[in-house]
PDB file of C-alpha atoms in Angstrom:
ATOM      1  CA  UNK A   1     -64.364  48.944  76.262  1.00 44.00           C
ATOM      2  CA  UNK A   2     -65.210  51.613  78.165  1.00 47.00           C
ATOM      3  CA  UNK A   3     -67.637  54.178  78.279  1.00 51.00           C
ATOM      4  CA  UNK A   4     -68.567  57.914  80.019  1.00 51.00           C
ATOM      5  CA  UNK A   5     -72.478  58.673  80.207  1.00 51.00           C
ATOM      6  CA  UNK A   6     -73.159  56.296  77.552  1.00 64.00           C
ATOM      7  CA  UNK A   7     -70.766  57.409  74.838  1.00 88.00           C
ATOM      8  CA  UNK A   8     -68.139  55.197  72.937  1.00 96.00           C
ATOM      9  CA  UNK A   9     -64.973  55.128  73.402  1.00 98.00           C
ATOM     10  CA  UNK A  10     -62.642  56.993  70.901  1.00 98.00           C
ATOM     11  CA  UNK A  11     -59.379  55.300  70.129  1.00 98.00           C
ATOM     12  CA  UNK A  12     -56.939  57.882  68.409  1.00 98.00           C
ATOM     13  CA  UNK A  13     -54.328  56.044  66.753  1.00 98.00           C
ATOM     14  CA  UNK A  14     -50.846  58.634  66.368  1.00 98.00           C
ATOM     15  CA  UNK A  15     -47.618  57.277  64.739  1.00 96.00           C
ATOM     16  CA  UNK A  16     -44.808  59.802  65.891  1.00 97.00           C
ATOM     17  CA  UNK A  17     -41.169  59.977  65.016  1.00 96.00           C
ATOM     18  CA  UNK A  18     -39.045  63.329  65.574  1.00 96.00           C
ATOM     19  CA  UNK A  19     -41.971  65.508  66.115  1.00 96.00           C
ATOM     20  CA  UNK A  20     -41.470  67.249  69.118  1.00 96.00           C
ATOM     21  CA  UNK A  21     -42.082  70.654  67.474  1.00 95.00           C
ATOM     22  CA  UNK A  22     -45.635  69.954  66.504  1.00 97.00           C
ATOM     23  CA  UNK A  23     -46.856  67.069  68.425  1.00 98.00           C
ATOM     24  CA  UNK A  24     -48.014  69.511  71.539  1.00 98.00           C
ATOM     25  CA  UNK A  25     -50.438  71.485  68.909  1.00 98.00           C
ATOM     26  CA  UNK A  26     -51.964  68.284  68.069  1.00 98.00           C
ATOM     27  CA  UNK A  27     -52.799  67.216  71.147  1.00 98.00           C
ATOM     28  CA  UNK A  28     -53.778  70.084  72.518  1.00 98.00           C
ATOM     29  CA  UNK A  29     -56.061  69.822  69.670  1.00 98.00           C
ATOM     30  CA  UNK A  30     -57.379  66.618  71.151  1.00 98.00           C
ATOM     31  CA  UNK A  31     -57.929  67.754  74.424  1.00 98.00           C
ATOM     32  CA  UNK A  32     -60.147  70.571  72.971  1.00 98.00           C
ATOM     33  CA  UNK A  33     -62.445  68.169  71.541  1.00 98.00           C
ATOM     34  CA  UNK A  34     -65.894  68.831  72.874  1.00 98.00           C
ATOM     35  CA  UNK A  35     -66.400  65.059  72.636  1.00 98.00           C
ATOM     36  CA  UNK A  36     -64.579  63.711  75.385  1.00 97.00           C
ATOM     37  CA  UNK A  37     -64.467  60.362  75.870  1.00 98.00           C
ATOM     38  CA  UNK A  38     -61.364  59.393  74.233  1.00 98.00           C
ATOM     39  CA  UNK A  39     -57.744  57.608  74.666  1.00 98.00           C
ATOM     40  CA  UNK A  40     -55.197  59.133  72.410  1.00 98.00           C
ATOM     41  CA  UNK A  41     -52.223  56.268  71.548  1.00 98.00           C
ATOM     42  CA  UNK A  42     -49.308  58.055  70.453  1.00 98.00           C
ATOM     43  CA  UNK A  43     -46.547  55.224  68.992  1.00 98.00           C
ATOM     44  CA  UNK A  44     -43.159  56.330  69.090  1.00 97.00           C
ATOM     45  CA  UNK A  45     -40.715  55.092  66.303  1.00 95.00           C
ATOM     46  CA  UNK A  46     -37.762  55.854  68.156  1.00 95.00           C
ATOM     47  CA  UNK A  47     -37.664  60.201  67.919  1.00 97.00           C
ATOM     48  CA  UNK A  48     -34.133  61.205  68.443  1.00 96.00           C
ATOM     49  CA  UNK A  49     -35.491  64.588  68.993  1.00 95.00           C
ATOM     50  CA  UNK A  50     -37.486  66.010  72.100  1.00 96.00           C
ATOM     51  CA  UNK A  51     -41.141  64.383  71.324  1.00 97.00           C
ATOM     52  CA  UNK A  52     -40.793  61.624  74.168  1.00 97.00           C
ATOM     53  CA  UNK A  53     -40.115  64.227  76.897  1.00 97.00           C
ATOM     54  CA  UNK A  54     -42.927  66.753  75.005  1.00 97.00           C
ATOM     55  CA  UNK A  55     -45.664  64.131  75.915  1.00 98.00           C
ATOM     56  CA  UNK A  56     -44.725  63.265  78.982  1.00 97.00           C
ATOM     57  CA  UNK A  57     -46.303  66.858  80.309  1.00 96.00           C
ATOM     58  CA  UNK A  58     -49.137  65.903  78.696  1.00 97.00           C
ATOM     59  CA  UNK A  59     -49.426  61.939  80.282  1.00 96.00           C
ATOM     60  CA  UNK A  60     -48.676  63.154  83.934  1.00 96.00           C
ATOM     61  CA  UNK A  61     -51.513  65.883  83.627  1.00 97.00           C
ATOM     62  CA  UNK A  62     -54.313  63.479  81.129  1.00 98.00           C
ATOM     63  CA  UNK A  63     -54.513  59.820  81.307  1.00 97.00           C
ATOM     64  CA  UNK A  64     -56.250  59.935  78.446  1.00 98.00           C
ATOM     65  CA  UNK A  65     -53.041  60.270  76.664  1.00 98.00           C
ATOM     66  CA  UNK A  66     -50.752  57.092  76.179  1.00 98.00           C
ATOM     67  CA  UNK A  67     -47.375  56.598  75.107  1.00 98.00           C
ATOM     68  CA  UNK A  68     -45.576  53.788  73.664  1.00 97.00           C
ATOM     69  CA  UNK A  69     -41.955  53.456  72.463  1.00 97.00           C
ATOM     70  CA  UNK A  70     -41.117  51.372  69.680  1.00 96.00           C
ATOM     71  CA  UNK A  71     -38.200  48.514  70.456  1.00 94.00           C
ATOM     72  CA  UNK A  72     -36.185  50.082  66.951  1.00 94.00           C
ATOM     73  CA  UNK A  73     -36.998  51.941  64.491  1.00 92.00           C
ATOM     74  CA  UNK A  74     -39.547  50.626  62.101  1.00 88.00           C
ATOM     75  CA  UNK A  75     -41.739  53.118  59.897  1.00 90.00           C
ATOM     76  CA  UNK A  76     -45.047  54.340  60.406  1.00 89.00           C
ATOM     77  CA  UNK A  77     -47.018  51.455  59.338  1.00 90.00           C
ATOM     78  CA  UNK A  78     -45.619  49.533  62.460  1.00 94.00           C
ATOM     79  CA  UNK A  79     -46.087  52.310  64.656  1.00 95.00           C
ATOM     80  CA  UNK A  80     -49.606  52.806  63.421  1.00 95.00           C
ATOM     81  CA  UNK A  81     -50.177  48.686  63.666  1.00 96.00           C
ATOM     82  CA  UNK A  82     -49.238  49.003  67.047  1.00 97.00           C
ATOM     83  CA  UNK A  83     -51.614  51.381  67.936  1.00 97.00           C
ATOM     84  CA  UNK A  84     -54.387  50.057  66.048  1.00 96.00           C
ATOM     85  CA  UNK A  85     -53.678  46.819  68.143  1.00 96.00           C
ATOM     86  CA  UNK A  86     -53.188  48.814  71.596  1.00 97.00           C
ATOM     87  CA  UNK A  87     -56.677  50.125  71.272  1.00 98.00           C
ATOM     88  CA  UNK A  88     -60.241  49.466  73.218  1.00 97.00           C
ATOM     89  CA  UNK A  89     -62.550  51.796  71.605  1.00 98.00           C
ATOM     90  CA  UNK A  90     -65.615  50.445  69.667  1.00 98.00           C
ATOM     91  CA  UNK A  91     -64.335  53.493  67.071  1.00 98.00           C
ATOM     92  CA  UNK A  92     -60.826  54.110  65.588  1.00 98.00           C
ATOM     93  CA  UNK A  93     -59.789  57.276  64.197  1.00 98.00           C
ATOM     94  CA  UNK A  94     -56.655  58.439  62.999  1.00 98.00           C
ATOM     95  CA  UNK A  95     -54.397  61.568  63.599  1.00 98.00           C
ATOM     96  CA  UNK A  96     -51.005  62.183  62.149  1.00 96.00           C
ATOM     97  CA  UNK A  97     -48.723  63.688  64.820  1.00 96.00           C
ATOM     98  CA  UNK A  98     -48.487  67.510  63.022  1.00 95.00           C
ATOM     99  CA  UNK A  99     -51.904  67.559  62.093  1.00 97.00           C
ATOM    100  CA  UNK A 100     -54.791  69.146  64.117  1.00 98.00           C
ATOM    101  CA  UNK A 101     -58.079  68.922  64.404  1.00 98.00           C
ATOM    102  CA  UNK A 102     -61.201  71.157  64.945  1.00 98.00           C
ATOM    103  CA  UNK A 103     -62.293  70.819  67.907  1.00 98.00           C
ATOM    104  CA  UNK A 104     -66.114  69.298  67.498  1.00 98.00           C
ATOM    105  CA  UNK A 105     -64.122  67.048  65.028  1.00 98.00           C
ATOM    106  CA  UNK A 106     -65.278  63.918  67.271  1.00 98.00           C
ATOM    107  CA  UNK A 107     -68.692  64.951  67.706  1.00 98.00           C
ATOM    108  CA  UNK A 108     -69.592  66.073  64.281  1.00 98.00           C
ATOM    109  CA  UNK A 109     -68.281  62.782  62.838  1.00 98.00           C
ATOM    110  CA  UNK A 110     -69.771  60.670  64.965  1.00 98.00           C
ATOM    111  CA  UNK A 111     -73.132  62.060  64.331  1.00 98.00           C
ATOM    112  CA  UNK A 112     -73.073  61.891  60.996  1.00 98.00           C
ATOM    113  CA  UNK A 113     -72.151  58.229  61.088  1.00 98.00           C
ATOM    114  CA  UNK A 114     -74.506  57.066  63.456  1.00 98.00           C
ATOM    115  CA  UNK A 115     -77.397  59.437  61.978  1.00 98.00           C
ATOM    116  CA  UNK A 116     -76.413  57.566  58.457  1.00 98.00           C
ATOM    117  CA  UNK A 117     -75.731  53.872  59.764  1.00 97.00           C
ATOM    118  CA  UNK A 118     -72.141  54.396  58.126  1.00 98.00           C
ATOM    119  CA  UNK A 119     -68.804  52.603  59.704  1.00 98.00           C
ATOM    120  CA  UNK A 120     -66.229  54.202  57.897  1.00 98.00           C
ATOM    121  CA  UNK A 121     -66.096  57.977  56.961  1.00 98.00           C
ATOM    122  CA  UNK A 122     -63.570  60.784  56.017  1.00 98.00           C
ATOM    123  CA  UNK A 123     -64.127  64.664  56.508  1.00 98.00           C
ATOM    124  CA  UNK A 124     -63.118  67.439  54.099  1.00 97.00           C
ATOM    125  CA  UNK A 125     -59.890  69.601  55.242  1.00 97.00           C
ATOM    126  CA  UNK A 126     -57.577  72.199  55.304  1.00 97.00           C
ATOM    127  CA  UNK A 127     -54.016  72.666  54.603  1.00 95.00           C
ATOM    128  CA  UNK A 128     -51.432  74.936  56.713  1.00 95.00           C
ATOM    129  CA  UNK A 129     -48.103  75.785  56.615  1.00 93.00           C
ATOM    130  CA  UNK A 130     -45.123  74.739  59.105  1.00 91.00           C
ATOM    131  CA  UNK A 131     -45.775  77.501  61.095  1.00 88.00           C
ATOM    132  CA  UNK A 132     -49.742  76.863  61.277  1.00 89.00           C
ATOM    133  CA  UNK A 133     -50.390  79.535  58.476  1.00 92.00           C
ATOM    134  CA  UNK A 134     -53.479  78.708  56.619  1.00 93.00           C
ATOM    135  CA  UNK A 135     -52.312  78.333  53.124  1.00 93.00           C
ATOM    136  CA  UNK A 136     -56.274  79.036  52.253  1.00 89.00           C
ATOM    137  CA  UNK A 137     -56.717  75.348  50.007  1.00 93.00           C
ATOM    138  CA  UNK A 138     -59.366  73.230  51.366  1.00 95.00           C
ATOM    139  CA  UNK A 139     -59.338  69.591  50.326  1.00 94.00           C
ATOM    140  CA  UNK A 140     -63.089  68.198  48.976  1.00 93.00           C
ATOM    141  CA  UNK A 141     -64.626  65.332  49.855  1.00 94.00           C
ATOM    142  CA  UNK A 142     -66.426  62.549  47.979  1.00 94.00           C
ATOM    143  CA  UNK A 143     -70.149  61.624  48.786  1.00 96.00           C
ATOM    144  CA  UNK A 144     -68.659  57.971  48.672  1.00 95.00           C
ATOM    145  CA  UNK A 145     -65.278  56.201  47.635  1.00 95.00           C
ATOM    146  CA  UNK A 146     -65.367  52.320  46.929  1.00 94.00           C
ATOM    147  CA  UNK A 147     -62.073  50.190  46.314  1.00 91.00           C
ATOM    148  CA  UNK A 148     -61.577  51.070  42.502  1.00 86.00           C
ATOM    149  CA  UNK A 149     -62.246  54.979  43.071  1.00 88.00           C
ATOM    150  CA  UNK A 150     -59.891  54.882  45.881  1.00 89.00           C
ATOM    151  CA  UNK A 151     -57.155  53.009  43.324  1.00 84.00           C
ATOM    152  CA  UNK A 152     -57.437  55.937  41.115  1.00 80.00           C
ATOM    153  CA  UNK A 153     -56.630  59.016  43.149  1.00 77.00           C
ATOM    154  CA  UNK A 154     -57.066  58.898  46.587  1.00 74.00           C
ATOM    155  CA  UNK A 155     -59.613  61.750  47.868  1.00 82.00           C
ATOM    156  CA  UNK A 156     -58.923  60.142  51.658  1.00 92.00           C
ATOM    157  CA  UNK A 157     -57.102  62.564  54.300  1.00 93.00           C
ATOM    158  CA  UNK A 158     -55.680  60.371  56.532  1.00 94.00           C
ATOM    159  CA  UNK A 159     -55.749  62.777  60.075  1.00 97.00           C
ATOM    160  CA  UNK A 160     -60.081  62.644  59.138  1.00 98.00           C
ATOM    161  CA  UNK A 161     -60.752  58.590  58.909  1.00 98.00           C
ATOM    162  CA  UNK A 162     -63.271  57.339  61.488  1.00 98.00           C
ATOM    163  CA  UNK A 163     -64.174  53.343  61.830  1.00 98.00           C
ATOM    164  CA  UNK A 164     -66.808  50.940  63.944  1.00 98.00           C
ATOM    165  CA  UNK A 165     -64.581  48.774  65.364  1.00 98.00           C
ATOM    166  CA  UNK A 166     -67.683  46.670  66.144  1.00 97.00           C
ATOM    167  CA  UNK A 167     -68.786  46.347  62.353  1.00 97.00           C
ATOM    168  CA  UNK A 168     -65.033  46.165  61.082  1.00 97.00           C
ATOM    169  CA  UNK A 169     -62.844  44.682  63.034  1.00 96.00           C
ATOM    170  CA  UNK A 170     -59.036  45.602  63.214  1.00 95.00           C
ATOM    171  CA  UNK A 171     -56.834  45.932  60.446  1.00 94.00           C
ATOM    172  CA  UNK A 172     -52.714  45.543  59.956  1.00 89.00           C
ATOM    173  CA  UNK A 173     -50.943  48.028  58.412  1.00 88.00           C
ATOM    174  CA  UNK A 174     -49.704  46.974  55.213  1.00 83.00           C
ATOM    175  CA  UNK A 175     -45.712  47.671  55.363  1.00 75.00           C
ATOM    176  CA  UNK A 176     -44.648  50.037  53.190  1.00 71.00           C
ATOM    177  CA  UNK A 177     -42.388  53.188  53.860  1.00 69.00           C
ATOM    178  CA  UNK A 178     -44.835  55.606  52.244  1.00 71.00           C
ATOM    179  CA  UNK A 179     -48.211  55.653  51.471  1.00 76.00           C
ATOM    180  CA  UNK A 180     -49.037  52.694  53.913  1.00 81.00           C
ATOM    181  CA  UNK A 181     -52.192  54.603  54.644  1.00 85.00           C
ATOM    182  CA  UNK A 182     -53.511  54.694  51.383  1.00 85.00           C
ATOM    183  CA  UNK A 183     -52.821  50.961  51.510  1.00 88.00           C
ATOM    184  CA  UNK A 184     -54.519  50.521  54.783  1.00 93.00           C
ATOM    185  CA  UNK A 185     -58.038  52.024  53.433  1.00 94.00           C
ATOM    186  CA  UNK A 186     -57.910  49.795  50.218  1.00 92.00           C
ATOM    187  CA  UNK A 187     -57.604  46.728  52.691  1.00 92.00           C
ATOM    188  CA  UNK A 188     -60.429  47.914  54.332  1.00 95.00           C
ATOM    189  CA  UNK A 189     -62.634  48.460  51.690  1.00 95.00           C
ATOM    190  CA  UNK A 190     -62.394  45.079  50.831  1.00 93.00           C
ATOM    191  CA  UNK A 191     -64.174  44.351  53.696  1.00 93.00           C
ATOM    192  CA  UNK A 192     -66.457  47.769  53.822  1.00 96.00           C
ATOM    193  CA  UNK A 193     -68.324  48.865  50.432  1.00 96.00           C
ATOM    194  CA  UNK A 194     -67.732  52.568  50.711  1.00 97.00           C
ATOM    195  CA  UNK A 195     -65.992  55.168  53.101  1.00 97.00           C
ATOM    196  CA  UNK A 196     -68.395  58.111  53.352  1.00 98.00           C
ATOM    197  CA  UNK A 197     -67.421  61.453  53.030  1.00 97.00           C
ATOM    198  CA  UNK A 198     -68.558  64.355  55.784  1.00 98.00           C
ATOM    199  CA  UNK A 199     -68.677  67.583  53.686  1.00 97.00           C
ATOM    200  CA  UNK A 200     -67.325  69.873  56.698  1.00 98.00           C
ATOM    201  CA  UNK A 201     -63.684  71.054  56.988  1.00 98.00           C
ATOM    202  CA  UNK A 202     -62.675  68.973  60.421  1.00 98.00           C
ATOM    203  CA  UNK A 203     -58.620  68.555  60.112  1.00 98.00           C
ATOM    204  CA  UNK A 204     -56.091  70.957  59.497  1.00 97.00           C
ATOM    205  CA  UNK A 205     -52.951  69.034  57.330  1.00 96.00           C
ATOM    206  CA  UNK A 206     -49.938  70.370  58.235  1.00 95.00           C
ATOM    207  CA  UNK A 207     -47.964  70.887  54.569  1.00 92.00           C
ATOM    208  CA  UNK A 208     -43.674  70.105  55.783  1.00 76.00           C
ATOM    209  CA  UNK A 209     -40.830  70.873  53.073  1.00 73.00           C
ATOM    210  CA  UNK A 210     -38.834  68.399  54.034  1.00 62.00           C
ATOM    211  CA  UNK A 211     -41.270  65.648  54.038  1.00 52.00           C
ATOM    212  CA  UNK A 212     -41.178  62.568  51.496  1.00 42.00           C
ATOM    213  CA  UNK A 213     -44.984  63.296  50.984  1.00 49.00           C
ATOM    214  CA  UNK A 214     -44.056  66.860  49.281  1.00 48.00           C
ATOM    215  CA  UNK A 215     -41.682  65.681  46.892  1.00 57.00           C
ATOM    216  CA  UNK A 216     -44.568  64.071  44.312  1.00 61.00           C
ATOM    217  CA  UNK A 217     -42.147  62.915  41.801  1.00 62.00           C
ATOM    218  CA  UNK A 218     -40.469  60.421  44.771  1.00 67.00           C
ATOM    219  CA  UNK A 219     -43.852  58.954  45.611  1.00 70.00           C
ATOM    220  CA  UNK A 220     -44.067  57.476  42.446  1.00 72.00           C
ATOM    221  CA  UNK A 221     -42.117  54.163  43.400  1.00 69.00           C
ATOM    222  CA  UNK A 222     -43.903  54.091  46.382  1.00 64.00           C
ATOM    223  CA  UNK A 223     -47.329  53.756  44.515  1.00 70.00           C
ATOM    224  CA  UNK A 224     -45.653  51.120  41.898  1.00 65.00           C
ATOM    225  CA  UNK A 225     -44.997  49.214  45.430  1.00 65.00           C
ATOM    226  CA  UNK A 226     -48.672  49.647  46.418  1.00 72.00           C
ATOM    227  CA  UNK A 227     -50.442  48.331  43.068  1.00 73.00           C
ATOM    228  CA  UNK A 228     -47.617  45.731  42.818  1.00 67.00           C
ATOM    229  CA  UNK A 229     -46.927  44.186  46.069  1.00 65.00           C
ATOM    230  CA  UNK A 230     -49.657  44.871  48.135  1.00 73.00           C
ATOM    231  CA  UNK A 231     -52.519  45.099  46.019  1.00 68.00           C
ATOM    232  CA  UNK A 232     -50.930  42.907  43.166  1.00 68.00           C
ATOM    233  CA  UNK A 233     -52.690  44.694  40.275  1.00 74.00           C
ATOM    234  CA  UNK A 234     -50.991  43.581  36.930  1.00 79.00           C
ATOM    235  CA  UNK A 235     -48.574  45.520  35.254  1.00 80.00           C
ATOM    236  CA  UNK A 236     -50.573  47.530  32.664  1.00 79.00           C
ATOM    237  CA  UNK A 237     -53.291  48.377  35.033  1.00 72.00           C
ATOM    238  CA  UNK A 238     -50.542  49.707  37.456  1.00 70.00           C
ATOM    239  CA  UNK A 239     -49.071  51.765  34.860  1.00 72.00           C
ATOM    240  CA  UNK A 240     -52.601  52.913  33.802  1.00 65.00           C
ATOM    241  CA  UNK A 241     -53.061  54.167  37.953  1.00 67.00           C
ATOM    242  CA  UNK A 242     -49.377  56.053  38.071  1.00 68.00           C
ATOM    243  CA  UNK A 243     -49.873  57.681  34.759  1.00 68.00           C
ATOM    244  CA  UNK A 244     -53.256  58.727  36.020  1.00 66.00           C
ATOM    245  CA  UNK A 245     -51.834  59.821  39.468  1.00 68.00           C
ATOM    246  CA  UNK A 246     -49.253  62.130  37.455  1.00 69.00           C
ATOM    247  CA  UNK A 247     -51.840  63.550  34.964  1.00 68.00           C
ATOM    248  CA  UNK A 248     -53.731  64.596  38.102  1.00 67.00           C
ATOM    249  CA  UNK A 249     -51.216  65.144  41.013  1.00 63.00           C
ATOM    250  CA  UNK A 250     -48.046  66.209  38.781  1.00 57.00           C
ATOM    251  CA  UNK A 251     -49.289  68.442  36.064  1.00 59.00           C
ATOM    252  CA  UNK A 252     -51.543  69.938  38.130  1.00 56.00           C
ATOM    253  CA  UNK A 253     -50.118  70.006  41.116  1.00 47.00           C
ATOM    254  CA  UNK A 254     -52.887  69.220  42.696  1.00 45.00           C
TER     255      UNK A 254
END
């Protein structure tokens, strides 16, 4: 693992598929970071739009930034395995390829870890609109989130997650089309009591129409899948977490 004048190495892990209209933004937002020691692994999962030839101006001028094409399509959770298992930083964090960050994100986080002792933290956030309009809702944090909290209603953005590889090791992806990263923290806070919550607006989530994600009523067999089949939670106990998760994400559209 390497490092520059003592500092860790960074591994940004960035699943990508048809993003060529945003991805540039986010890595731009990378390359702003005032922390700078850093590789950024962008996994392709087979774009058929521009996003390939978008971050190839970015690889020829930064080395910093990697690119990987998956061999066929196979949903972010492979894409974002393959990452995870690309990189050599002793920490991990995670950036969705629309999202963007602020650009002491790195720095900020990484002192408050280190000044706390904590290997796995989250940052409050903002949302924006397609165009990068702030729709003016900022997204809380929690002081801490254990496994049970997080089964409840997950107060996790997924472009603010930070890790110590050292202390945690790496993780696979459990393999599910949508909320695989939900999945993903519950796995790891089997092995980490708590994920620790920043209280400082780092990440800007980029809100798209046409995503699954903004249709609520669709996710709803995805989190059956996630309490079912990945977590294997019994029946009435997964019914209890959905009808929760509507109460709070449905009726008040939260």
């Amino acid at each position: 693992m390497s490092k520059k004048s003592g500092q860790e190495l960074v591994s940004i892990i960035t699943p990508t598929y048809n993003c060529g209209k945003f991805i540039a933004e986010t890595i731009e937002s990378v390359q702003a970071q005032t922390y700078p020691n850093w590789e950024l692994l962008i996994v392709d999962d087979c774009s058929t739009d521009n996003t390939e030839e978008v971050v190839a101006e970015y690889r020829q001028a930064d080395p910093r930034v990697q690119y990987h094409r998956l061999e066929k399509n196979s949903g972010a959770a492979v894409a974002r395995t393959t990452a995870m298992q690309l990189a050599q930083g002793e920490y991990m964090a995670f950036l969705d390829s629309d999202d963007l960050w602020s650009p002491e994100k790195l720095e900020k986080q990484l002192a408050f870890m280190k000044s706390n002792g904590y290997a796995f933290t989250c940052t409050m956030y903002e949302q924006i609109g397609e165009d990068g309009r702030r729709l003016e809702k900022v997204i809380k944090v929690i002081p801490k989130t254990d496994y049970n909290r997080l089964l409840l209603d997950c107060p996790v953005g997924n472009s603010t997650v930070m890790y110590d590889v050292r202390k945690m090791g790496k993780f696979e992806v459990p393999d599910i089309k949508k909320r695989n990263d939900d999945a993903l923290w519950l796995q790891m806070l089997k092995k980490e009591k708590y994920i620790y919550g920043m209280p400082e607006v780092l990440m800007q989530y980029r809100v798209r129409q046409n995503s699954i994600s903004s249709n609520k009523w669709k996710l709803i067999k995805y989190h059956w899948q996630l309490y079912r089949e990945i977590e294997h939670l019994g029946v009435l106990r997964s019914a209890f977490h959905i009808g929760y998760w509507c109460v709070i994400k449905v009726l008040k559209i939260k």
